[in-house]
Amino acid sequence: MKILLTGGAGFIGSHTAVELLKNNHEVIIADNFSNASQAVIGRIEKISGQKVKVYNIDVCDAKLCSRMFESEGFDAVIHFAGYKAVGESCVKPEMYYRNNLDSTLTIIEAMEKYGVNNIVFSSSATVYGIPEKVPITEDMPTGCTNPYGWTKYMNERILTDTAAANKNLSVVLLRYFNPIGAHESGLIGEAPNGIPNNLMPYIAQVAIGKREKLSVFGNDYPTHDGTGVRDYIHVVDLARGHVDAINYASSHKGTEIINLGTGVGYSVLDIVKSFERVNGIKIPYVIAERRPGDIAQCYADPSKAEKLLGWKAEKNIDDMCRDTWNWQKNNPNGYEE
Ligand code: WQD
């Protein structure tokens, strides 16, 4: 299939591009590179040995989107484009609502205009808020706790209601848990701007000497060691899930919500110890205050993905720690040459 990846130069988008190319799909990327480096495209091409056509556009721009849809004739869309920093969304909510909702509305209007009927949307486990129990299944209540999460939830609603009105439309909403790791080549990986918000890129920058030590946000949670527990999933497993999801979307109608996680929870200290063991590097840390908005535990019941998509995570925590370090040590400044 000929597939549009909006935000395809990002961490998950770039890994998904590689997996799609490996599965003989044609990949077109639309990205405004506001939160991604242009260097990613060359890396994707180097890994896959194939050219990738890129539109350097803002997918909120209806005119440019329409022109791209008209000239390309897509079979499907995977919609990654959007701002994704929880903390920033609390400071600039209107920017998040404007960008993250406008982009989705613009894309589905272009899809309807040009008869593109399959979309996979990059949603997040953050829509569950504070889960009433774990592991989390797709039918459990949602409860967003920040504007970023609300934009994911609202986009799910927009897409679900559009599919209810347009019987030709097929929607798969993928709720990611905690994506980490990097492609085994070390050519693509997570390259956050500024100080990393997320755990694993922060650990990687401590390991490379860019950060002095890790602050562990709280050790008084009701978990096995008091630190926060999350479902870390290798980004390549996540990318494989998108290949299976777009194949599913192309042979079904209506909307499906699917968790993409491993079903296993690891604490902050579990991750630190795994990273140290696998890579032979000491990660100094201090116990700090809890981070506002954090929850104690969040991990998936991934059985629906296995049943519906035939997908299951294959990589373990050692792979995630090894591949993260391989990326970071080969790219100490991310994609900056
Ligand atoms: C994981 C654990 C922290 C940093 C967020 C978004 C979610 C998704 C993934 C986009 C927690 C602890 C972290 C640090 C720490 N993103 N931590 N020190 O918060 O589970 O999820 O990223 O979709 O939407 O909410 O991920 O990596 O920030 O935190 O102790 O310097 O690591 O308290 O327990 P989180 P995270």
mmCIF file of C-alpha atoms and ligand atoms in Angstrom:
data_model
loop_
_atom_site.group_PDB
_atom_site.id
_atom_site.type_symbol
_atom_site.label_atom_id
_atom_site.label_comp_id
_atom_site.label_asym_id
_atom_site.label_seq_id
_atom_site.Cartn_x
_atom_site.Cartn_y
_atom_site.Cartn_z
ATOM 1 C CA MET A 1 0.000 0.000 0.000
ATOM 2 C CA LYS A 2 0.952 3.658 -0.449
ATOM 3 C CA ILE A 3 0.900 5.052 3.067
ATOM 4 C CA LEU A 4 1.126 8.614 4.347
ATOM 5 C CA LEU A 5 2.954 9.018 7.653
ATOM 6 C CA THR A 6 2.159 12.392 9.181
ATOM 7 C CA GLY A 7 4.919 13.236 11.672
ATOM 8 C CA GLY A 8 6.871 10.386 10.098
ATOM 9 C CA ALA A 9 10.254 11.926 10.975
ATOM 10 C CA GLY A 10 9.597 11.560 14.698
ATOM 11 C CA PHE A 11 10.746 8.814 17.083
ATOM 12 C CA ILE A 12 7.874 6.385 16.481
ATOM 13 C CA GLY A 13 7.126 7.590 12.948
ATOM 14 C CA SER A 14 10.683 6.934 11.715
ATOM 15 C CA HIS A 15 10.756 3.429 13.187
ATOM 16 C CA THR A 16 7.359 2.715 11.638
ATOM 17 C CA ALA A 17 8.611 3.975 8.253
ATOM 18 C CA VAL A 18 11.467 1.438 8.416
ATOM 19 C CA GLU A 19 9.104 -1.446 9.265
ATOM 20 C CA LEU A 20 6.625 -0.472 6.517
ATOM 21 C CA LEU A 21 9.424 -0.305 3.922
ATOM 22 C CA LYS A 22 10.665 -3.699 5.127
ATOM 23 C CA ASN A 23 7.147 -4.990 4.401
ATOM 24 C CA ASN A 24 7.193 -3.606 0.843
ATOM 25 C CA HIS A 25 4.865 -0.685 1.450
ATOM 26 C CA GLU A 26 5.467 2.693 -0.196
ATOM 27 C CA VAL A 27 6.035 5.390 2.450
ATOM 28 C CA ILE A 28 5.422 9.108 2.060
ATOM 29 C CA ILE A 29 6.285 11.347 5.020
ATOM 30 C CA ALA A 30 4.656 14.695 5.800
ATOM 31 C CA ASP A 31 6.462 16.534 8.575
ATOM 32 C CA ASN A 32 7.096 20.213 9.402
ATOM 33 C CA PHE A 33 10.233 19.189 11.311
ATOM 34 C CA SER A 34 9.205 21.359 14.272
ATOM 35 C CA ASN A 35 10.143 18.477 16.571
ATOM 36 C CA ALA A 36 12.262 16.253 14.332
ATOM 37 C CA SER A 37 15.503 16.501 12.372
ATOM 38 C CA GLN A 38 15.698 16.393 8.577
ATOM 39 C CA ALA A 39 18.637 14.009 9.048
ATOM 40 C CA VAL A 40 16.152 11.295 10.010
ATOM 41 C CA ILE A 41 15.078 10.879 6.381
ATOM 42 C CA GLY A 42 18.573 9.934 5.223
ATOM 43 C CA ARG A 43 18.880 7.508 8.119
ATOM 44 C CA ILE A 44 15.581 5.800 7.180
ATOM 45 C CA GLU A 45 16.795 5.524 3.585
ATOM 46 C CA LYS A 46 20.169 4.141 4.711
ATOM 47 C CA ILE A 47 18.523 1.436 6.863
ATOM 48 C CA SER A 48 15.891 0.471 4.260
ATOM 49 C CA GLY A 49 17.928 1.008 1.092
ATOM 50 C CA GLN A 50 14.870 2.754 -0.336
ATOM 51 C CA LYS A 51 13.989 6.362 -1.127
ATOM 52 C CA VAL A 52 11.332 8.123 0.934
ATOM 53 C CA LYS A 53 9.368 11.035 -0.498
ATOM 54 C CA VAL A 54 8.953 13.882 1.987
ATOM 55 C CA TYR A 55 6.521 16.792 2.133
ATOM 56 C CA ASN A 56 7.936 19.452 4.459
ATOM 57 C CA ILE A 57 4.525 20.816 5.399
ATOM 58 C CA ASP A 58 2.315 21.526 8.393
ATOM 59 C CA VAL A 59 -0.566 19.056 8.134
ATOM 60 C CA CYS A 60 -2.831 21.700 9.679
ATOM 61 C CA ASP A 61 -2.560 23.537 6.331
ATOM 62 C CA ALA A 62 -5.655 22.340 4.442
ATOM 63 C CA LYS A 63 -4.487 23.669 1.059
ATOM 64 C CA LEU A 64 -1.083 21.963 1.180
ATOM 65 C CA CYS A 65 -2.646 18.772 2.512
ATOM 66 C CA SER A 66 -5.213 18.721 -0.243
ATOM 67 C CA ARG A 67 -2.535 19.213 -2.902
ATOM 68 C CA MET A 68 -0.491 16.350 -1.432
ATOM 69 C CA PHE A 69 -3.504 13.983 -1.335
ATOM 70 C CA GLU A 70 -4.474 14.942 -4.884
ATOM 71 C CA SER A 71 -1.025 14.260 -6.325
ATOM 72 C CA GLU A 72 -0.214 11.105 -4.337
ATOM 73 C CA GLY A 73 -3.348 8.945 -4.194
ATOM 74 C CA PHE A 74 -2.776 7.356 -0.770
ATOM 75 C CA ASP A 75 -4.211 3.979 0.261
ATOM 76 C CA ALA A 76 -3.907 4.727 3.975
ATOM 77 C CA VAL A 77 -2.713 7.186 6.608
ATOM 78 C CA ILE A 78 -0.842 6.716 9.871
ATOM 79 C CA HIS A 79 -1.303 9.923 11.809
ATOM 80 C CA PHE A 80 1.576 10.634 14.211
ATOM 81 C CA ALA A 81 1.855 14.416 13.834
ATOM 82 C CA GLY A 82 1.163 16.279 17.065
ATOM 83 C CA TYR A 83 2.779 17.923 20.068
ATOM 84 C CA LYS A 84 3.455 15.382 22.802
ATOM 85 C CA ALA A 85 4.975 16.936 25.931
ATOM 86 C CA VAL A 86 2.637 16.517 28.904
ATOM 87 C CA GLY A 87 4.247 19.323 30.925
ATOM 88 C CA GLU A 88 4.257 21.765 28.017
ATOM 89 C CA SER A 89 0.596 21.021 27.334
ATOM 90 C CA CYS A 90 -0.251 22.267 30.852
ATOM 91 C CA VAL A 91 1.562 25.551 30.169
ATOM 92 C CA LYS A 92 0.313 26.054 26.574
ATOM 93 C CA PRO A 93 -3.034 24.210 26.362
ATOM 94 C CA GLU A 94 -4.430 26.326 23.528
ATOM 95 C CA MET A 95 -1.382 25.529 21.360
ATOM 96 C CA TYR A 96 -1.933 21.811 21.990
ATOM 97 C CA TYR A 97 -5.667 21.874 21.272
ATOM 98 C CA ARG A 98 -5.194 23.992 18.150
ATOM 99 C CA ASN A 99 -2.371 21.899 16.679
ATOM 100 C CA ASN A 100 -3.351 18.384 17.735
ATOM 101 C CA LEU A 101 -7.038 18.701 16.828
ATOM 102 C CA ASP A 102 -6.634 20.855 13.707
ATOM 103 C CA SER A 103 -4.149 18.386 12.205
ATOM 104 C CA THR A 104 -6.556 15.463 12.670
ATOM 105 C CA LEU A 105 -9.561 17.352 11.290
ATOM 106 C CA THR A 106 -7.528 18.509 8.266
ATOM 107 C CA ILE A 107 -6.311 14.975 7.559
ATOM 108 C CA ILE A 108 -9.727 13.326 7.745
ATOM 109 C CA GLU A 109 -11.278 16.039 5.567
ATOM 110 C CA ALA A 110 -8.584 15.405 2.950
ATOM 111 C CA MET A 111 -9.136 11.644 3.291
ATOM 112 C CA GLU A 112 -12.867 12.030 2.666
ATOM 113 C CA LYS A 113 -12.273 14.385 -0.272
ATOM 114 C CA TYR A 114 -9.877 11.970 -1.981
ATOM 115 C CA GLY A 115 -11.480 8.659 -0.984
ATOM 116 C CA VAL A 116 -8.791 7.421 1.438
ATOM 117 C CA ASN A 117 -10.570 5.058 3.832
ATOM 118 C CA ASN A 118 -7.951 3.675 6.248
ATOM 119 C CA ILE A 119 -6.345 5.462 9.162
ATOM 120 C CA VAL A 120 -4.265 4.375 12.144
ATOM 121 C CA PHE A 121 -4.047 6.998 14.872
ATOM 122 C CA SER A 122 -1.224 7.433 17.374
ATOM 123 C CA SER A 123 -3.063 7.549 20.689
ATOM 124 C CA SER A 124 -1.697 6.984 24.176
ATOM 125 C CA ALA A 125 -2.318 5.083 27.404
ATOM 126 C CA THR A 126 -2.376 8.481 29.025
ATOM 127 C CA VAL A 127 -6.097 8.618 28.148
ATOM 128 C CA TYR A 128 -6.713 6.091 30.947
ATOM 129 C CA GLY A 129 -5.552 8.611 33.550
ATOM 130 C CA ILE A 130 -5.357 6.924 36.962
ATOM 131 C CA PRO A 131 -6.388 3.341 36.113
ATOM 132 C CA GLU A 132 -8.879 1.738 38.537
ATOM 133 C CA LYS A 133 -6.854 -1.486 38.211
ATOM 134 C CA VAL A 134 -3.994 -3.017 36.264
ATOM 135 C CA PRO A 135 -3.432 -4.561 33.772
ATOM 136 C CA ILE A 136 -5.431 -2.132 31.656
ATOM 137 C CA THR A 137 -7.906 -3.347 29.008
ATOM 138 C CA GLU A 138 -9.357 -1.210 26.214
ATOM 139 C CA ASP A 139 -12.855 -1.228 27.716
ATOM 140 C CA MET A 140 -11.706 0.394 30.965
ATOM 141 C CA PRO A 141 -12.811 3.955 31.663
ATOM 142 C CA THR A 142 -10.746 6.884 30.388
ATOM 143 C CA GLY A 143 -9.844 9.853 32.559
ATOM 144 C CA CYS A 144 -7.368 12.316 31.083
ATOM 145 C CA THR A 145 -5.299 14.339 33.539
ATOM 146 C CA ASN A 146 -3.619 16.859 31.220
ATOM 147 C CA PRO A 147 -4.352 18.783 27.991
ATOM 148 C CA TYR A 148 -2.042 16.511 25.955
ATOM 149 C CA GLY A 149 -4.035 13.476 27.070
ATOM 150 C CA TRP A 150 -7.293 15.282 26.332
ATOM 151 C CA THR A 151 -6.160 16.018 22.759
ATOM 152 C CA LYS A 152 -5.504 12.284 22.288
ATOM 153 C CA TYR A 153 -8.920 11.441 23.707
ATOM 154 C CA MET A 154 -10.685 14.106 21.634
ATOM 155 C CA ASN A 155 -8.961 12.886 18.478
ATOM 156 C CA GLU A 156 -10.188 9.369 19.286
ATOM 157 C CA ARG A 157 -13.727 10.774 19.520
ATOM 158 C CA ILE A 158 -13.371 12.744 16.273
ATOM 159 C CA LEU A 159 -12.196 9.650 14.401
ATOM 160 C CA THR A 160 -14.768 7.324 16.008
ATOM 161 C CA ASP A 161 -17.679 9.645 15.193
ATOM 162 C CA THR A 162 -16.410 10.193 11.619
ATOM 163 C CA ALA A 163 -16.234 6.419 11.078
ATOM 164 C CA ALA A 164 -19.774 6.077 12.461
ATOM 165 C CA ALA A 165 -21.006 8.609 9.883
ATOM 166 C CA ASN A 166 -18.863 7.379 6.972
ATOM 167 C CA LYS A 167 -19.309 3.602 6.628
ATOM 168 C CA ASN A 168 -16.336 3.379 4.253
ATOM 169 C CA LEU A 169 -13.901 4.616 6.895
ATOM 170 C CA SER A 170 -11.739 2.189 8.879
ATOM 171 C CA VAL A 171 -10.080 3.525 12.045
ATOM 172 C CA VAL A 172 -7.602 1.863 14.391
ATOM 173 C CA LEU A 173 -6.746 3.800 17.548
ATOM 174 C CA LEU A 174 -3.453 2.565 18.984
ATOM 175 C CA ARG A 175 -2.942 3.360 22.674
ATOM 176 C CA TYR A 176 0.821 3.254 23.238
ATOM 177 C CA PHE A 177 2.246 2.561 26.660
ATOM 178 C CA ASN A 178 5.873 3.665 27.148
ATOM 179 C CA PRO A 179 7.909 3.427 23.932
ATOM 180 C CA ILE A 180 11.707 3.219 24.459
ATOM 181 C CA GLY A 181 14.738 1.736 22.711
ATOM 182 C CA ALA A 182 15.975 2.275 19.158
ATOM 183 C CA HIS A 183 16.548 0.479 15.864
ATOM 184 C CA GLU A 184 19.404 -2.073 16.201
ATOM 185 C CA SER A 185 21.467 -0.137 13.623
ATOM 186 C CA GLY A 186 21.812 2.786 16.030
ATOM 187 C CA LEU A 187 20.959 5.091 13.101
ATOM 188 C CA ILE A 188 17.570 6.221 14.417
ATOM 189 C CA GLY A 189 16.405 6.710 18.000
ATOM 190 C CA GLU A 190 14.858 9.081 20.517
ATOM 191 C CA ALA A 191 16.300 12.597 20.318
ATOM 192 C CA PRO A 192 14.339 14.882 22.649
ATOM 193 C CA ASN A 193 14.891 18.635 22.386
ATOM 194 C CA GLY A 194 16.443 20.104 25.555
ATOM 195 C CA ILE A 195 16.142 18.318 28.910
ATOM 196 C CA PRO A 196 14.394 14.948 28.414
ATOM 197 C CA ASN A 197 10.989 14.665 30.096
ATOM 198 C CA ASN A 198 10.957 10.886 29.816
ATOM 199 C CA LEU A 199 12.888 8.351 31.872
ATOM 200 C CA MET A 200 14.901 6.370 29.344
ATOM 201 C CA PRO A 201 16.311 9.271 27.273
ATOM 202 C CA TYR A 202 17.265 10.931 30.549
ATOM 203 C CA ILE A 203 19.091 7.785 31.714
ATOM 204 C CA ALA A 204 20.844 7.623 28.321
ATOM 205 C CA GLN A 205 22.050 11.226 28.699
ATOM 206 C CA VAL A 206 23.365 10.470 32.193
ATOM 207 C CA ALA A 207 25.201 7.475 30.707
ATOM 208 C CA ILE A 208 26.768 9.620 27.954
ATOM 209 C CA GLY A 209 27.801 12.250 30.526
ATOM 210 C CA LYS A 210 25.432 14.950 29.325
ATOM 211 C CA ARG A 211 23.478 14.905 32.641
ATOM 212 C CA GLU A 212 25.058 14.496 36.051
ATOM 213 C CA LYS A 213 22.502 12.167 37.654
ATOM 214 C CA LEU A 214 18.940 10.919 37.405
ATOM 215 C CA SER A 215 16.252 12.284 39.724
ATOM 216 C CA VAL A 216 13.897 9.454 40.655
ATOM 217 C CA PHE A 217 10.518 11.148 41.018
ATOM 218 C CA GLY A 218 9.324 9.605 44.271
ATOM 219 C CA ASN A 219 9.933 6.284 46.013
ATOM 220 C CA ASP A 220 6.794 6.230 48.151
ATOM 221 C CA TYR A 221 4.330 4.869 45.592
ATOM 222 C CA PRO A 222 2.386 1.672 46.412
ATOM 223 C CA THR A 223 4.657 -0.451 44.192
ATOM 224 C CA HIS A 224 7.199 -3.220 44.844
ATOM 225 C CA ASP A 225 10.029 -0.759 45.402
ATOM 226 C CA GLY A 226 8.115 2.494 45.847
ATOM 227 C CA THR A 227 9.001 3.915 42.415
ATOM 228 C CA GLY A 228 6.626 4.340 39.474
ATOM 229 C CA VAL A 229 5.764 1.254 37.403
ATOM 230 C CA ARG A 230 5.220 1.486 33.630
ATOM 231 C CA ASP A 231 4.824 -0.815 30.629
ATOM 232 C CA TYR A 232 7.957 -0.135 28.562
ATOM 233 C CA ILE A 233 7.689 -1.344 24.979
ATOM 234 C CA HIS A 234 10.500 -1.487 22.414
ATOM 235 C CA VAL A 235 9.859 1.111 19.705
ATOM 236 C CA VAL A 236 10.502 -1.530 17.002
ATOM 237 C CA ASP A 237 7.772 -3.736 18.503
ATOM 238 C CA LEU A 238 5.525 -0.685 18.504
ATOM 239 C CA ALA A 239 6.402 -0.026 14.853
ATOM 240 C CA ARG A 240 5.562 -3.629 13.957
ATOM 241 C CA GLY A 241 2.194 -3.089 15.619
ATOM 242 C CA HIS A 242 1.500 -0.261 13.164
ATOM 243 C CA VAL A 243 2.204 -2.518 10.190
ATOM 244 C CA ASP A 244 -0.268 -5.075 11.535
ATOM 245 C CA ALA A 245 -2.774 -2.331 12.380
ATOM 246 C CA ILE A 246 -2.756 -0.795 8.881
ATOM 247 C CA ASN A 247 -3.187 -4.260 7.363
ATOM 248 C CA TYR A 248 -6.125 -4.839 9.718
ATOM 249 C CA ALA A 249 -7.642 -1.446 8.876
ATOM 250 C CA SER A 250 -7.461 -2.171 5.144
ATOM 251 C CA SER A 251 -9.599 -5.296 5.552
ATOM 252 C CA HIS A 252 -12.146 -4.064 8.096
ATOM 253 C CA LYS A 253 -14.567 -1.156 8.598
ATOM 254 C CA GLY A 254 -15.489 0.832 11.703
ATOM 255 C CA THR A 255 -13.295 1.678 14.710
ATOM 256 C CA GLU A 256 -11.088 -0.465 16.957
ATOM 257 C CA ILE A 257 -9.183 0.672 20.062
ATOM 258 C CA ILE A 258 -6.035 -1.395 20.693
ATOM 259 C CA ASN A 259 -3.448 -1.236 23.502
ATOM 260 C CA LEU A 260 0.159 -1.656 22.402
ATOM 261 C CA GLY A 261 2.187 -2.726 25.417
ATOM 262 C CA THR A 262 4.091 -5.765 26.668
ATOM 263 C CA GLY A 263 1.774 -6.494 29.617
ATOM 264 C CA VAL A 264 4.774 -6.333 31.961
ATOM 265 C CA GLY A 265 5.372 -3.462 34.411
ATOM 266 C CA TYR A 266 8.848 -2.287 35.416
ATOM 267 C CA SER A 267 9.656 0.300 38.083
ATOM 268 C CA VAL A 268 12.043 3.219 37.652
ATOM 269 C CA LEU A 269 14.689 1.421 39.719
ATOM 270 C CA ASP A 270 14.137 -1.801 37.709
ATOM 271 C CA ILE A 271 14.972 0.202 34.559
ATOM 272 C CA VAL A 272 18.041 1.830 36.131
ATOM 273 C CA LYS A 273 19.381 -1.552 37.297
ATOM 274 C CA SER A 274 18.672 -3.203 33.916
ATOM 275 C CA PHE A 275 20.412 -0.409 32.035
ATOM 276 C CA GLU A 276 23.450 -0.647 34.361
ATOM 277 C CA ARG A 277 23.613 -4.450 34.063
ATOM 278 C CA VAL A 278 23.174 -4.648 30.303
ATOM 279 C CA ASN A 279 25.540 -1.809 29.418
ATOM 280 C CA GLY A 280 28.037 -1.994 32.291
ATOM 281 C CA ILE A 281 27.502 1.671 33.121
ATOM 282 C CA LYS A 282 26.724 3.142 36.549
ATOM 283 C CA ILE A 283 23.732 5.483 36.569
ATOM 284 C CA PRO A 284 23.962 7.802 39.602
ATOM 285 C CA TYR A 285 20.566 8.872 40.939
ATOM 286 C CA VAL A 286 18.908 10.712 43.785
ATOM 287 C CA ILE A 287 15.400 10.222 45.154
ATOM 288 C CA ALA A 288 13.428 13.416 44.493
ATOM 289 C CA GLU A 289 9.868 14.563 45.055
ATOM 290 C CA ARG A 290 7.036 12.955 43.108
ATOM 291 C CA ARG A 291 6.359 14.643 39.747
ATOM 292 C CA PRO A 292 2.881 16.291 39.730
ATOM 293 C CA GLY A 293 0.405 14.253 37.662
ATOM 294 C CA ASP A 294 2.368 11.002 37.830
ATOM 295 C CA ILE A 295 0.522 7.792 38.652
ATOM 296 C CA ALA A 296 1.794 4.780 40.581
ATOM 297 C CA GLN A 297 1.231 1.992 38.075
ATOM 298 C CA CYS A 298 0.279 1.696 34.412
ATOM 299 C CA TYR A 299 0.668 -1.439 32.298
ATOM 300 C CA ALA A 300 -1.346 -3.059 29.528
ATOM 301 C CA ASP A 301 -3.374 -6.178 28.982
ATOM 302 C CA PRO A 302 -2.195 -6.640 25.354
ATOM 303 C CA SER A 303 -4.410 -9.636 24.578
ATOM 304 C CA LYS A 304 -6.712 -7.755 22.171
ATOM 305 C CA ALA A 305 -3.730 -6.828 19.956
ATOM 306 C CA GLU A 306 -2.721 -10.473 19.827
ATOM 307 C CA LYS A 307 -6.257 -11.648 19.091
ATOM 308 C CA LEU A 308 -7.157 -8.999 16.513
ATOM 309 C CA LEU A 309 -3.811 -8.195 14.893
ATOM 310 C CA GLY A 310 -1.815 -11.321 15.637
ATOM 311 C CA TRP A 311 0.730 -8.934 17.200
ATOM 312 C CA LYS A 312 2.792 -9.485 20.347
ATOM 313 C CA ALA A 313 5.816 -7.635 21.700
ATOM 314 C CA GLU A 314 8.951 -9.710 21.063
ATOM 315 C CA LYS A 315 11.770 -7.645 22.574
ATOM 316 C CA ASN A 316 12.592 -7.652 26.289
ATOM 317 C CA ILE A 317 13.896 -5.033 28.691
ATOM 318 C CA ASP A 318 17.517 -5.993 27.998
ATOM 319 C CA ASP A 319 16.981 -5.337 24.259
ATOM 320 C CA MET A 320 15.439 -1.966 25.110
ATOM 321 C CA CYS A 321 18.368 -0.960 27.332
ATOM 322 C CA ARG A 322 20.998 -2.248 24.878
ATOM 323 C CA ASP A 323 19.459 -0.583 21.830
ATOM 324 C CA THR A 324 18.921 2.701 23.696
ATOM 325 C CA TRP A 325 22.585 2.839 24.644
ATOM 326 C CA ASN A 326 23.747 1.785 21.157
ATOM 327 C CA TRP A 327 21.787 4.724 19.681
ATOM 328 C CA GLN A 328 22.936 7.215 22.335
ATOM 329 C CA LYS A 329 26.646 6.325 22.291
ATOM 330 C CA ASN A 330 26.708 6.547 18.467
ATOM 331 C CA ASN A 331 24.732 9.801 18.481
ATOM 332 C CA PRO A 332 25.785 11.728 21.618
ATOM 333 C CA ASN A 333 24.043 14.854 20.288
ATOM 334 C CA GLY A 334 21.102 13.093 18.699
ATOM 335 C CA TYR A 335 20.783 14.037 15.035
ATOM 336 C CA GLU A 336 22.884 17.196 15.302
ATOM 337 C CA GLU A 337 25.840 16.561 13.023
HETATM 338 C C1 WQD B 1 8.134 7.074 33.467
HETATM 339 C C2 WQD B 1 8.451 6.882 34.941
HETATM 340 C C3 WQD B 1 8.312 8.911 36.215
HETATM 341 C C4 WQD B 1 11.714 10.908 34.294
HETATM 342 C C5 WQD B 1 4.750 9.886 29.403
HETATM 343 C C6 WQD B 1 3.485 10.489 28.850
HETATM 344 C C7 WQD B 1 2.792 9.505 27.979
HETATM 345 C C8 WQD B 1 3.741 8.985 26.922
HETATM 346 C C9 WQD B 1 4.986 8.392 27.560
HETATM 347 C C10 WQD B 1 3.352 10.251 24.937
HETATM 348 C C11 WQD B 1 7.525 7.662 35.861
HETATM 349 C C12 WQD B 1 9.737 8.385 36.203
HETATM 350 C C13 WQD B 1 10.731 10.000 34.637
HETATM 351 C C14 WQD B 1 12.736 11.210 35.232
HETATM 352 C C15 WQD B 1 11.731 9.693 36.790
HETATM 353 N N1 WQD B 1 4.097 9.992 26.029
HETATM 354 N N2 WQD B 1 10.757 9.406 35.864
HETATM 355 N N3 WQD B 1 12.710 10.595 36.455
HETATM 356 O O1 WQD B 1 5.117 9.796 32.455
HETATM 357 O O2 WQD B 1 4.806 7.280 32.148
HETATM 358 O O3 WQD B 1 4.427 8.805 30.230
HETATM 359 O O4 WQD B 1 5.574 9.431 28.346
HETATM 360 O O5 WQD B 1 2.405 9.646 24.543
HETATM 361 O O6 WQD B 1 1.701 10.144 27.373
HETATM 362 O O7 WQD B 1 2.616 10.754 29.941
HETATM 363 O O8 WQD B 1 6.735 8.434 31.056
HETATM 364 O O9 WQD B 1 9.181 8.346 30.955
HETATM 365 O O10 WQD B 1 8.071 10.495 31.718
HETATM 366 O O11 WQD B 1 8.064 8.486 33.209
HETATM 367 O O12 WQD B 1 11.725 9.125 37.903
HETATM 368 O O13 WQD B 1 13.651 12.055 34.985
HETATM 369 O O14 WQD B 1 9.770 7.401 35.203
HETATM 370 O O15 WQD B 1 7.957 9.412 37.511
HETATM 371 O O16 WQD B 1 7.309 6.881 37.024
HETATM 372 P P1 WQD B 1 5.230 8.592 31.600
HETATM 373 P P2 WQD B 1 8.074 9.008 31.683
#
